[in-house]
XYZ file of C-alpha atoms in Angstrom:
263
model
C -16.195 160.257 39.137
C -15.364 158.662 36.080
C -18.507 159.472 34.040
C -17.726 163.614 34.553
C -15.309 163.940 31.957
C -17.390 161.887 29.100
C -18.009 164.481 25.953
C -21.686 164.124 24.737
C -22.625 162.546 21.991
C -24.635 164.365 19.379
C -26.797 162.788 16.956
C -24.891 164.564 13.672
C -22.525 161.447 13.977
C -25.419 159.006 13.213
C -26.717 160.126 10.256
C -25.769 157.276 7.705
C -25.299 158.472 4.051
C -28.057 161.209 4.320
C -27.160 164.778 3.944
C -30.401 166.331 5.038
C -31.387 165.725 8.530
C -35.222 165.940 7.776
C -37.117 162.319 7.549
C -37.485 160.843 3.927
C -41.275 161.599 4.087
C -40.525 164.810 4.803
C -38.516 165.670 2.421
C -41.018 167.105 -0.178
C -40.557 164.026 -2.763
C -43.554 165.463 -4.941
C -44.816 162.569 -7.180
C -42.356 160.217 -6.287
C -43.294 157.170 -4.566
C -41.593 156.392 -0.742
C -39.347 152.997 -1.066
C -39.926 150.671 1.629
C -36.224 150.107 1.539
C -35.629 154.126 2.358
C -38.641 154.020 4.987
C -36.622 150.666 6.727
C -33.534 152.595 6.691
C -35.353 155.649 8.065
C -36.540 153.610 10.896
C -33.409 151.934 11.843
C -30.960 154.859 11.987
C -34.239 156.017 13.955
C -34.221 153.090 16.335
C -30.016 153.502 16.466
C -30.660 157.308 17.714
C -32.943 156.157 20.528
C -30.674 153.031 21.585
C -27.712 155.808 21.823
C -29.908 158.616 23.658
C -30.798 155.795 26.259
C -27.384 154.706 26.375
C -26.332 158.242 27.125
C -28.994 158.658 29.703
C -28.091 155.683 31.557
C -24.409 157.334 31.705
C -25.898 160.327 32.764
C -27.957 158.693 35.694
C -24.740 156.842 36.562
C -22.947 159.982 37.249
C -25.594 161.357 38.830
C -25.475 158.734 41.601
C -22.032 158.888 41.803
C -21.943 162.594 42.275
C -24.661 161.865 44.972
C -22.500 159.292 46.852
C -19.694 161.815 46.576
C -21.961 164.946 48.054
C -23.063 162.494 50.673
C -19.331 161.613 51.853
C -18.493 164.938 51.737
C -21.667 166.611 53.525
C -20.632 163.891 56.232
C -17.126 164.889 56.491
C -18.231 168.363 56.782
C -20.332 167.378 59.559
C -17.623 165.499 61.205
C -15.184 168.436 60.650
C -17.686 170.628 62.110
C -18.069 168.212 65.558
C -14.135 168.369 65.698
C -13.152 171.667 65.109
C -14.923 173.119 68.332
C -13.233 170.896 70.526
C -9.969 171.772 69.305
C -10.652 175.244 69.136
C -11.339 174.845 72.878
C -8.387 172.267 73.564
C -6.254 175.212 71.952
C -7.734 177.781 74.109
C -7.434 175.793 77.497
C -3.356 175.275 76.539
C -3.454 179.069 75.954
C -5.000 179.753 79.169
C -2.644 177.306 80.996
C 0.516 178.559 79.320
C -0.605 182.449 80.064
C -1.567 181.144 83.947
C 1.749 180.028 84.037
C 3.947 182.782 82.610
C 1.955 185.134 85.202
C 2.568 182.834 87.982
C 6.281 182.630 86.960
C 6.372 186.323 86.935
C 4.816 186.835 90.675
C 7.490 183.868 92.368
C 9.955 185.934 90.402
C 8.879 189.317 92.092
C 8.615 187.440 95.283
C 12.185 186.185 95.306
C 13.352 190.064 94.916
C 12.972 190.927 98.783
C 14.774 187.307 99.629
C 17.689 188.301 97.412
C 17.924 191.330 99.018
C 18.715 189.783 102.472
C 20.497 187.011 101.552
C 22.930 189.183 100.147
C 22.702 191.179 103.300
C 23.073 188.325 105.654
C 25.978 187.184 103.381
C 28.157 190.117 103.704
C 27.277 190.371 107.412
C 29.032 186.534 107.801
C 31.622 187.647 105.552
C 32.457 190.457 107.476
C 32.513 188.458 110.881
C 34.078 185.530 109.867
C 36.308 186.275 106.823
C 39.565 184.511 108.091
C 37.020 180.859 108.850
C 35.318 181.414 105.818
C 38.468 181.398 103.722
C 40.108 178.638 105.231
C 36.838 176.799 105.180
C 36.329 177.374 101.490
C 39.930 176.261 100.664
C 39.334 172.698 102.620
C 35.552 172.624 100.797
C 37.592 173.332 97.422
C 40.163 170.808 98.110
C 37.698 168.261 98.920
C 35.825 168.671 95.563
C 38.558 168.529 93.794
C 39.619 165.391 95.361
C 36.325 163.858 94.796
C 36.668 165.159 91.484
C 39.650 163.641 90.968
C 38.328 160.517 92.367
C 35.641 160.295 90.076
C 37.443 161.399 87.281
C 39.589 158.264 87.476
C 36.978 155.789 88.128
C 35.478 156.815 84.747
C 38.789 156.866 83.068
C 39.115 153.107 84.120
C 36.801 151.731 81.581
C 37.704 154.408 78.886
C 40.701 153.435 79.071
C 39.609 149.763 78.441
C 37.437 151.310 75.241
C 40.401 153.082 73.975
C 42.591 150.021 74.402
C 39.605 147.713 72.647
C 39.360 150.807 69.627
C 43.135 150.733 68.934
C 43.410 147.406 68.743
C 40.942 147.386 66.378
C 42.107 149.852 64.255
C 45.804 148.347 64.231
C 43.770 145.026 62.921
C 41.788 147.189 60.837
C 44.829 149.148 59.338
C 46.972 145.738 58.935
C 43.712 144.705 56.714
C 43.555 147.638 54.734
C 47.160 147.519 53.697
C 46.738 143.925 53.241
C 43.783 144.333 50.996
C 45.652 147.666 49.000
C 48.714 145.640 48.547
C 46.949 142.536 46.725
C 44.668 144.903 44.858
C 48.198 146.691 43.736
C 49.457 143.109 42.946
C 46.549 142.648 40.752
C 46.339 145.991 38.808
C 49.849 145.419 37.850
C 49.507 142.043 37.049
C 46.134 143.160 34.930
C 48.197 146.163 33.462
C 51.175 143.500 32.516
C 48.562 140.941 31.012
C 47.170 143.899 29.057
C 50.263 145.194 27.718
C 51.307 141.805 26.873
C 48.239 141.021 24.995
C 48.571 144.429 23.264
C 52.339 144.000 22.189
C 51.071 140.065 21.087
C 48.224 142.172 19.004
C 50.763 144.209 17.246
C 53.488 141.816 16.742
C 50.515 139.532 15.046
C 49.583 142.741 12.777
C 53.320 143.666 12.083
C 53.462 139.615 11.079
C 50.201 140.336 8.525
C 51.899 143.278 7.151
C 55.177 141.629 5.927
C 53.196 138.510 5.084
C 50.765 140.897 2.756
C 54.156 142.793 1.634
C 55.781 139.469 0.724
C 52.728 138.242 -1.156
C 52.439 141.278 -3.202
C 56.031 141.392 -4.131
C 55.851 138.036 -5.159
C 52.914 138.094 -7.059
C 54.889 141.533 -8.358
C 58.252 139.519 -9.430
C 56.496 135.817 -10.098
C 53.390 137.172 -12.537
C 50.855 134.168 -13.768
C 53.033 131.289 -13.024
C 53.042 132.339 -9.250
C 49.435 132.324 -9.609
C 49.287 129.133 -11.401
C 51.125 127.294 -8.528
C 49.112 128.995 -5.694
C 45.937 127.847 -7.053
C 47.528 124.215 -7.266
C 45.967 122.068 -4.671
C 49.401 120.915 -3.358
C 50.964 124.647 -3.050
C 47.939 127.047 -2.096
C 48.631 129.292 0.250
C 45.369 129.386 2.495
C 44.814 133.011 3.984
C 41.584 132.923 5.053
C 42.453 130.360 7.627
C 45.828 131.823 8.839
C 43.794 135.784 8.775
C 40.740 134.216 10.390
C 42.583 132.465 12.850
C 44.448 135.169 14.486
C 41.859 137.892 13.992
C 39.274 136.108 15.910
C 41.208 135.346 18.803
C 42.919 138.618 19.279
C 40.048 141.019 17.814
C 39.496 143.205 21.019
C 43.649 143.874 20.983
C 43.365 143.976 17.348
C 41.248 147.162 17.745
C 42.841 148.778 20.865
C 46.491 148.219 20.113
C 47.165 147.910 16.461
C 47.864 151.441 14.534
C 46.809 151.010 11.355
């Protein structure tokens, strides 16, 4: 199957640097002599062409072999299906015949019961006419007996059902208690987390406010002090390290600085 989609290789792509497909000896060289190197190149090109054709023939042979195998498998499968289909058809026909016979038998049974039904109805009417009172009393007693039996059976069935209901009620109570406990614990955790976030946001905002005030104070001091303040700020003893101060707060409160501060 892998060789079905292979594209055939044409000889046009293997002509080398020669534009003329004719051999060098057939180009009409006239009075020029054929150079041995040109002949060797022509022979090498022909050899490569023969090797390519041999390789393509091998691929075609492999493809044909694979196709023959697949064709044999397909024939075997068709033969097997040809043997199975008659059996399936026969089984289906047998089932159909059986269903038809059952239907006909049921129809015959129904037709046979019609006279019996009529006789039963007639006999029942006669019995009702002859023993109306007795039938009424016996039916009442029978109804009461059946009702008592049914109630007793229901009471016997209700005993395990009540136990199951009590167990389910206890499980429901325990589940509800556990759910309430988990819900309260979750609410407390959410409230604690919200409070911590609010505190962190407030601290970040306070830090930003202090930074702004410090920057404003530095700017006002530079505006008032001029060059003298710069010299004092540049001295080793009085120099103010704003980089370490700013980095200390910005690295510790970076996420809250982005979320809580308003610039």
